[in-house]
Short mmCIF file of C-alpha atoms in Angstrom, two decimals:
data_model
loop_
_atom_site.label_atom_id
_atom_site.label_comp_id
_atom_site.label_asym_id
_atom_site.label_seq_id
_atom_site.Cartn_x
_atom_site.Cartn_y
_atom_site.Cartn_z
CA UNK A 1429 -138.20 89.70 58.00
CA UNK A 1430 -136.68 88.59 54.63
CA UNK A 1431 -133.52 90.60 55.66
CA UNK A 1432 -133.39 88.95 59.04
CA UNK A 1433 -133.78 85.46 57.63
CA UNK A 1434 -131.01 86.29 55.16
CA UNK A 1435 -128.63 87.31 57.89
CA UNK A 1436 -129.38 84.23 59.90
CA UNK A 1437 -128.88 81.93 56.92
CA UNK A 1438 -125.49 83.70 56.29
CA UNK A 1439 -124.45 83.17 59.88
CA UNK A 1440 -125.37 79.48 59.71
CA UNK A 1441 -123.31 78.96 56.54
CA UNK A 1442 -120.44 81.03 58.00
CA UNK A 1443 -120.21 78.65 61.07
CA UNK A 1444 -120.06 75.81 58.69
CA UNK A 1445 -117.41 77.39 56.54
CA UNK A 1446 -115.22 77.98 59.63
CA UNK A 1447 -115.23 74.20 60.35
CA UNK A 1448 -114.50 73.42 56.79
CA UNK A 1449 -111.50 75.81 56.52
CA UNK A 1450 -110.19 74.77 59.83
CA UNK A 1451 -110.28 71.11 58.75
CA UNK A 1452 -108.61 71.90 55.39
CA UNK A 1453 -105.78 73.79 57.22
CA UNK A 1454 -105.16 71.12 59.66
CA UNK A 1455 -105.22 68.13 56.88
CA UNK A 1456 -103.15 70.22 54.36
CA UNK A 1457 -100.57 71.19 57.05
CA UNK A 1458 -99.79 67.61 57.66
CA UNK A 1459 -98.39 67.31 54.24
CA UNK A 1460 -99.83 63.80 53.52
CA UNK A 1461 -102.05 64.76 50.52
CA UNK A 1462 -99.61 63.85 47.71
CA UNK A 1463 -99.22 67.57 46.92
CA UNK A 1464 -95.83 69.30 46.44
CA UNK A 1465 -94.77 71.51 49.27
CA UNK A 1466 -95.31 74.54 47.12
CA UNK A 1467 -98.87 73.77 46.29
CA UNK A 1468 -99.48 72.89 49.86
CA UNK A 1469 -98.04 76.15 51.04
CA UNK A 1470 -100.57 77.94 48.71
CA UNK A 1471 -103.34 75.78 49.77
CA UNK A 1472 -102.87 76.52 53.30
CA UNK A 1473 -102.46 80.27 52.87
CA UNK A 1474 -105.70 80.30 50.79
CA UNK A 1475 -107.60 78.32 53.39
CA UNK A 1476 -106.24 80.75 56.09
CA UNK A 1477 -107.29 83.91 54.02
CA UNK A 1478 -110.77 82.32 53.46
CA UNK A 1479 -111.10 81.47 57.18
CA UNK A 1480 -110.35 85.10 58.06
CA UNK A 1481 -113.00 86.35 55.61
CA UNK A 1482 -115.61 84.08 57.19
CA UNK A 1483 -114.52 85.12 60.81
CA UNK A 1484 -114.54 88.92 60.05
CA UNK A 1485 -117.56 89.52 57.81
CA UNK A 1486 -120.34 87.04 58.64
CA UNK A 1487 -119.47 86.19 62.37
CA UNK A 1488 -118.08 89.40 63.80
CA UNK A 1489 -120.15 91.76 61.48
CA UNK A 1490 -123.46 89.78 60.98
CA UNK A 1491 -123.67 87.95 64.37
CA UNK A 1492 -122.95 91.17 66.03
CA UNK A 1493 -125.86 92.84 64.24
CA UNK A 1494 -128.24 89.89 65.08
CA UNK A 1495 -127.22 88.57 68.60
CA UNK A 1496 -124.95 91.16 70.22
CA UNK A 1497 -126.57 94.62 69.68
CA UNK A 1498 -124.89 97.47 71.68
CA UNK A 1499 -121.94 95.17 72.59
CA UNK A 1500 -118.25 95.97 72.50
CA UNK A 1501 -118.41 95.17 68.60
CA UNK A 1502 -120.13 98.45 68.06
CA UNK A 1503 -117.41 100.60 69.64
CA UNK A 1504 -116.06 102.87 66.81
CA UNK A 1505 -112.47 101.65 66.79
CA UNK A 1506 -113.66 98.05 67.01
CA UNK A 1507 -116.22 98.05 64.32
CA UNK A 1508 -113.89 100.32 62.09
CA UNK A 1509 -111.19 97.41 62.68
CA UNK A 1510 -113.78 94.86 61.63
CA UNK A 1511 -114.56 96.58 58.42
CA UNK A 1512 -110.79 96.88 57.72
CA UNK A 1513 -110.43 93.24 58.47
CA UNK A 1514 -113.11 92.35 56.01
CA UNK A 1515 -111.65 94.30 53.23
CA UNK A 1516 -108.13 93.08 53.84
CA UNK A 1517 -109.09 89.40 53.98
CA UNK A 1518 -111.01 89.47 50.84
CA UNK A 1519 -108.23 91.20 49.02
CA UNK A 1520 -105.72 88.67 50.41
CA UNK A 1521 -107.88 85.67 49.50
CA UNK A 1522 -108.37 87.03 45.88
CA UNK A 1523 -104.65 87.75 45.20
CA UNK A 1524 -103.57 84.50 46.82
CA UNK A 1525 -105.68 82.65 44.21
CA UNK A 1526 -104.07 84.74 41.51
CA UNK A 1527 -100.71 83.90 43.02
CA UNK A 1528 -101.57 80.21 42.98
CA UNK A 1529 -102.73 80.52 39.46
CA UNK A 1530 -99.62 82.21 38.33
CA UNK A 1531 -97.44 79.59 40.17
CA UNK A 1532 -99.16 76.80 38.26
CA UNK A 1533 -98.88 78.62 34.97
CA UNK A 1534 -94.98 78.88 35.44
CA UNK A 1535 -94.92 75.21 36.65
CA UNK A 1536 -96.87 73.95 33.56
CA UNK A 1537 -95.67 76.41 30.75
CA UNK A 1538 -92.33 77.74 31.72
CA UNK A 1539 -89.89 74.88 32.52
CA UNK A 1540 -86.92 77.40 32.90
CA UNK A 1541 -88.55 79.35 35.54
CA UNK A 1542 -90.12 76.19 37.31
CA UNK A 1543 -87.34 75.29 39.42
CA UNK A 1544 -86.45 78.74 40.45
CA UNK A 1545 -89.97 80.22 41.19
CA UNK A 1546 -92.10 77.04 42.24
CA UNK A 1547 -90.62 76.27 45.54
CA UNK A 1548 -91.93 76.43 49.14
CA UNK A 1549 -89.70 79.12 50.00
CA UNK A 1550 -90.94 81.35 47.23
CA UNK A 1551 -94.51 80.34 47.97
CA UNK A 1552 -94.10 81.40 51.58
CA UNK A 1553 -92.43 84.75 50.42
CA UNK A 1554 -95.36 85.37 48.00
CA UNK A 1555 -97.88 84.76 50.59
CA UNK A 1556 -96.28 87.04 53.12
CA UNK A 1557 -95.77 89.80 50.62
CA UNK A 1558 -99.40 89.62 49.35
CA UNK A 1559 -100.72 89.71 52.94
CA UNK A 1560 -98.63 92.75 53.71
CA UNK A 1561 -99.48 94.63 50.76
CA UNK A 1562 -103.16 93.79 51.30
CA UNK A 1563 -103.01 95.35 54.74
CA UNK A 1564 -101.21 98.36 53.56
CA UNK A 1565 -103.69 99.02 50.61
CA UNK A 1566 -106.66 98.74 52.93
CA UNK A 1567 -105.43 100.76 55.74
CA UNK A 1568 -107.46 103.92 54.59
CA UNK A 1569 -110.81 101.94 55.07
CA UNK A 1570 -110.22 102.05 58.87
CA UNK A 1571 -110.45 105.88 58.74
CA UNK A 1572 -113.70 105.94 56.72
CA UNK A 1573 -115.89 105.90 59.94
CA UNK A 1574 -116.76 108.35 62.72
CA UNK A 1575 -118.72 107.79 65.99
CA UNK A 1576 -122.32 108.26 65.93
CA UNK A 1577 -122.55 108.74 69.57
CA UNK A 1578 -120.12 109.57 72.37
CA UNK A 1579 -121.23 108.24 75.69
CA UNK A 1580 -118.90 108.62 78.81
CA UNK A 1581 -116.12 109.34 76.44
CA UNK A 1582 -116.56 106.12 74.59
CA UNK A 1583 -117.29 106.40 70.85
CA UNK A 1584 -120.08 104.24 69.72
CA UNK A 1585 -121.11 102.90 66.25
CA UNK A 1586 -119.49 103.51 62.93
CA UNK A 1587 -121.11 105.96 60.37
CA UNK A 1588 -119.57 107.15 57.27
CA UNK A 1589 -117.83 110.37 57.28
CA UNK A 1590 -119.45 113.15 55.07
CA UNK A 1591 -116.13 113.80 53.38
CA UNK A 1592 -116.18 110.25 52.02
CA UNK A 1593 -119.01 111.26 49.74
CA UNK A 1594 -117.61 114.54 48.59
CA UNK A 1595 -113.85 113.97 48.40
CA UNK A 1596 -112.31 113.19 45.06
CA UNK A 1597 -109.41 111.54 46.77
CA UNK A 1598 -111.83 109.05 48.49
CA UNK A 1599 -113.72 108.60 45.33
CA UNK A 1600 -110.57 107.70 43.33
CA UNK A 1601 -109.37 105.46 46.23
CA UNK A 1602 -112.68 103.46 46.27
CA UNK A 1603 -112.56 102.87 42.65
CA UNK A 1604 -108.90 101.64 42.67
CA UNK A 1605 -109.81 99.48 45.72
CA UNK A 1606 -112.67 97.81 44.16
CA UNK A 1607 -110.94 97.05 40.97
CA UNK A 1608 -107.94 95.55 42.85
CA UNK A 1609 -110.09 93.38 44.85
CA UNK A 1610 -112.50 91.98 42.13
CA UNK A 1611 -111.87 93.02 38.49
CA UNK A 1612 -108.15 92.61 38.26
CA UNK A 1613 -107.93 89.20 40.02
CA UNK A 1614 -110.89 87.96 37.93
CA UNK A 1615 -109.33 88.85 34.53
CA UNK A 1616 -105.90 87.82 35.53
CA UNK A 1617 -107.03 84.39 36.50
CA UNK A 1618 -108.97 84.24 33.35
CA UNK A 1619 -106.09 85.18 31.11
CA UNK A 1620 -103.59 82.80 32.94
CA UNK A 1621 -106.07 79.82 32.58
CA UNK A 1622 -106.37 80.67 28.76
CA UNK A 1623 -102.58 80.70 28.36
CA UNK A 1624 -102.19 77.53 30.50
CA UNK A 1625 -104.77 75.75 28.52
CA UNK A 1626 -103.17 76.63 25.18
CA UNK A 1627 -99.75 75.50 26.35
CA UNK A 1628 -101.18 72.26 27.64
CA UNK A 1629 -102.89 71.41 24.45
CA UNK A 1630 -99.74 72.12 22.38
CA UNK A 1631 -97.65 70.08 24.79
CA UNK A 1632 -99.97 67.05 24.80
CA UNK A 1633 -100.16 67.02 21.02
CA UNK A 1634 -96.28 67.12 20.85
CA UNK A 1635 -95.76 64.47 23.45
CA UNK A 1636 -98.29 62.04 21.79
CA UNK A 1637 -96.48 62.56 18.51
CA UNK A 1638 -93.17 61.76 19.93
CA UNK A 1639 -94.15 58.72 21.99
CA UNK A 1640 -96.53 57.40 19.50
CA UNK A 1641 -98.12 53.87 20.12
CA UNK A 1642 -96.68 50.66 20.88
CA UNK A 1643 -98.33 47.64 19.50
CA UNK A 1644 -101.40 49.57 18.82
CA UNK A 1645 -101.93 50.39 22.38
CA UNK A 1646 -101.62 53.73 24.11
CA UNK A 1647 -98.67 54.10 26.39
CA UNK A 1648 -99.09 55.80 29.68
CA UNK A 1649 -97.24 59.01 30.13
CA UNK A 1650 -96.36 59.73 33.78
CA UNK A 1651 -95.44 63.36 32.96
CA UNK A 1652 -98.90 64.15 31.30
CA UNK A 1653 -100.58 62.19 34.30
CA UNK A 1654 -98.92 64.54 36.75
CA UNK A 1655 -99.85 67.58 34.63
CA UNK A 1656 -103.51 66.25 34.42
CA UNK A 1657 -103.74 66.34 38.21
CA UNK A 1658 -102.30 69.63 38.56
CA UNK A 1659 -104.50 71.06 35.77
CA UNK A 1660 -107.67 69.59 37.50
CA UNK A 1661 -106.70 71.16 40.71
CA UNK A 1662 -105.84 74.51 39.12
CA UNK A 1663 -108.97 74.79 36.91
CA UNK A 1664 -111.14 73.77 39.72
CA UNK A 1665 -109.91 76.45 42.06
CA UNK A 1666 -109.59 79.23 39.71
CA UNK A 1667 -112.60 78.30 37.69
CA UNK A 1668 -114.88 78.41 40.84
CA UNK A 1669 -113.48 81.73 41.76
CA UNK A 1670 -114.46 83.15 38.31
CA UNK A 1671 -117.94 81.69 38.46
CA UNK A 1672 -118.52 82.87 41.92
CA UNK A 1673 -117.07 86.37 41.32
CA UNK A 1674 -118.48 87.08 37.94
CA UNK A 1675 -121.87 88.42 39.52
CA UNK A 1676 -119.94 90.74 41.82
CA UNK A 1677 -117.76 92.02 39.00
CA UNK A 1678 -120.78 92.66 36.62
CA UNK A 1679 -122.83 94.15 39.33
CA UNK A 1680 -119.81 96.56 40.16
CA UNK A 1681 -119.61 97.57 36.47
CA UNK A 1682 -123.31 98.24 36.47
CA UNK A 1683 -123.11 100.35 39.56
CA UNK A 1684 -120.39 102.61 37.91
CA UNK A 1685 -122.28 103.17 34.77
CA UNK A 1686 -125.65 103.98 36.49
CA UNK A 1687 -124.05 105.69 39.48
CA UNK A 1688 -126.78 104.25 41.77
CA UNK A 1689 -125.53 102.70 44.94
CA UNK A 1690 -128.57 101.95 47.04
CA UNK A 1691 -131.88 100.13 46.31
CA UNK A 1692 -135.11 99.27 48.05
CA UNK A 1693 -135.38 95.84 49.41
CA UNK A 1694 -138.12 94.92 46.80
CA UNK A 1695 -136.02 95.97 43.94
CA UNK A 1696 -134.55 93.15 41.81
CA UNK A 1697 -131.13 95.01 41.59
CA UNK A 1698 -131.09 94.76 45.35
CA UNK A 1699 -131.68 90.86 45.21
CA UNK A 1700 -128.82 90.89 42.64
CA UNK A 1701 -126.54 92.74 45.12
CA UNK A 1702 -127.31 90.23 48.03
CA UNK A 1703 -126.75 87.32 45.60
CA UNK A 1704 -123.48 88.75 44.43
CA UNK A 1705 -122.29 89.05 48.05
CA UNK A 1706 -123.34 85.65 49.17
CA UNK A 1707 -121.55 84.05 46.04
CA UNK A 1708 -118.50 85.93 46.99
CA UNK A 1709 -118.69 84.57 50.60
CA UNK A 1710 -119.42 81.11 49.12
CA UNK A 1711 -116.05 81.28 47.39
CA UNK A 1712 -114.30 81.06 50.88
CA UNK A 1713 -115.44 77.47 51.25
CA UNK A 1714 -115.33 75.92 47.90
CA UNK A 1715 -111.56 75.03 47.86
CA UNK A 1716 -112.13 72.46 50.43
CA UNK A 1717 -114.91 70.86 48.51
CA UNK A 1718 -112.61 70.89 45.47
CA UNK A 1719 -109.83 69.20 47.38
CA UNK A 1720 -112.31 66.38 48.28
CA UNK A 1721 -113.53 66.02 44.85
CA UNK A 1722 -110.23 66.10 42.96
CA UNK A 1723 -107.67 64.84 45.41
CA UNK A 1724 -107.81 61.16 46.43
CA UNK A 1725 -105.35 61.41 49.35
CA UNK A 1726 -107.05 64.52 50.75
CA UNK A 1727 -110.25 62.31 50.84
CA UNK A 1728 -108.36 59.61 52.65
CA UNK A 1729 -106.90 62.16 55.20
CA UNK A 1730 -110.41 63.52 55.72
CA UNK A 1731 -111.90 60.15 56.31
CA UNK A 1732 -109.11 59.57 58.91
CA UNK A 1733 -109.78 62.93 60.57
CA UNK A 1734 -113.46 62.19 60.86
CA UNK A 1735 -113.14 58.63 61.99
CA UNK A 1736 -110.39 59.29 64.48
CA UNK A 1737 -112.59 60.41 67.41
CA UNK A 1738 -114.89 57.25 66.91
CA UNK A 1739 -111.78 55.07 66.93
CA UNK A 1740 -110.46 56.84 70.04
CA UNK A 1741 -113.78 56.31 71.82
CA UNK A 1742 -113.85 52.73 71.00
CA UNK A 1743 -110.27 52.34 72.12
CA UNK A 1744 -111.07 53.86 75.46
CA UNK A 1745 -114.12 51.75 76.00
CA UNK A 1746 -112.18 48.50 75.12
CA UNK A 1747 -109.48 49.41 77.79
#
């Protein structure tokens, strides 16, 4: 019953996440949030990747389990593709967050590379490259499964091939894949944030020393104000990624040390595993909340989007 309730909660949250990410994509695509085209491009890319995670994992996979048993979703090629899509979308979402963090690191800390790298064209190229490489890296996951039954020449259900558990090649691939999807992005984002913070603190002290104070009053520094807004957005997005993924990373390290991969439902470790998965899924909807909390113009566009249907109804009634 607890497992069934957990699945239902995840489905409900996922439907909400779909709405949130769709709204974020629409609002950001309009380009009226006061962000540069480069940042907007990354924001839309991350929102689209997060949307794909929500559609593939909780909706296709979880809703299929609860509400559509024995449907076409359980045909072997279909469920294999859904699993492949889950891994690909998660990997893409994680590495786009890394790409955005690296872009902001260059913009804030490397003035010589800022004009060349931090552009809309480069952002689009990076997003396309990350998406393509993610698809190529996760292709083997599609071939992990074999049909459990074949009815009227139609393969049904996905069960893991026995060779998956005995092959050294599969074992090595799984380790590399999990490291790429969780550990490497986690530590790269952490490192880039540390380097960015150090550079910002040094630059702030230098600019305050050069500008000084006029008539005993602090002068406003437009450059530092712009940096402050970028820093808030950067640290909010990458910081939330770190906090929501840390449980998954620690749990993965624990699994590799203990070499235990399945647990009873009553085991506290199972609760930790479920919690880690839910926090990872939650990371697909936090970016929109961050936009609302940190970006004034995004809040204004969101209010306009919410109030537009009401204004339209009032206008129709008056006419």
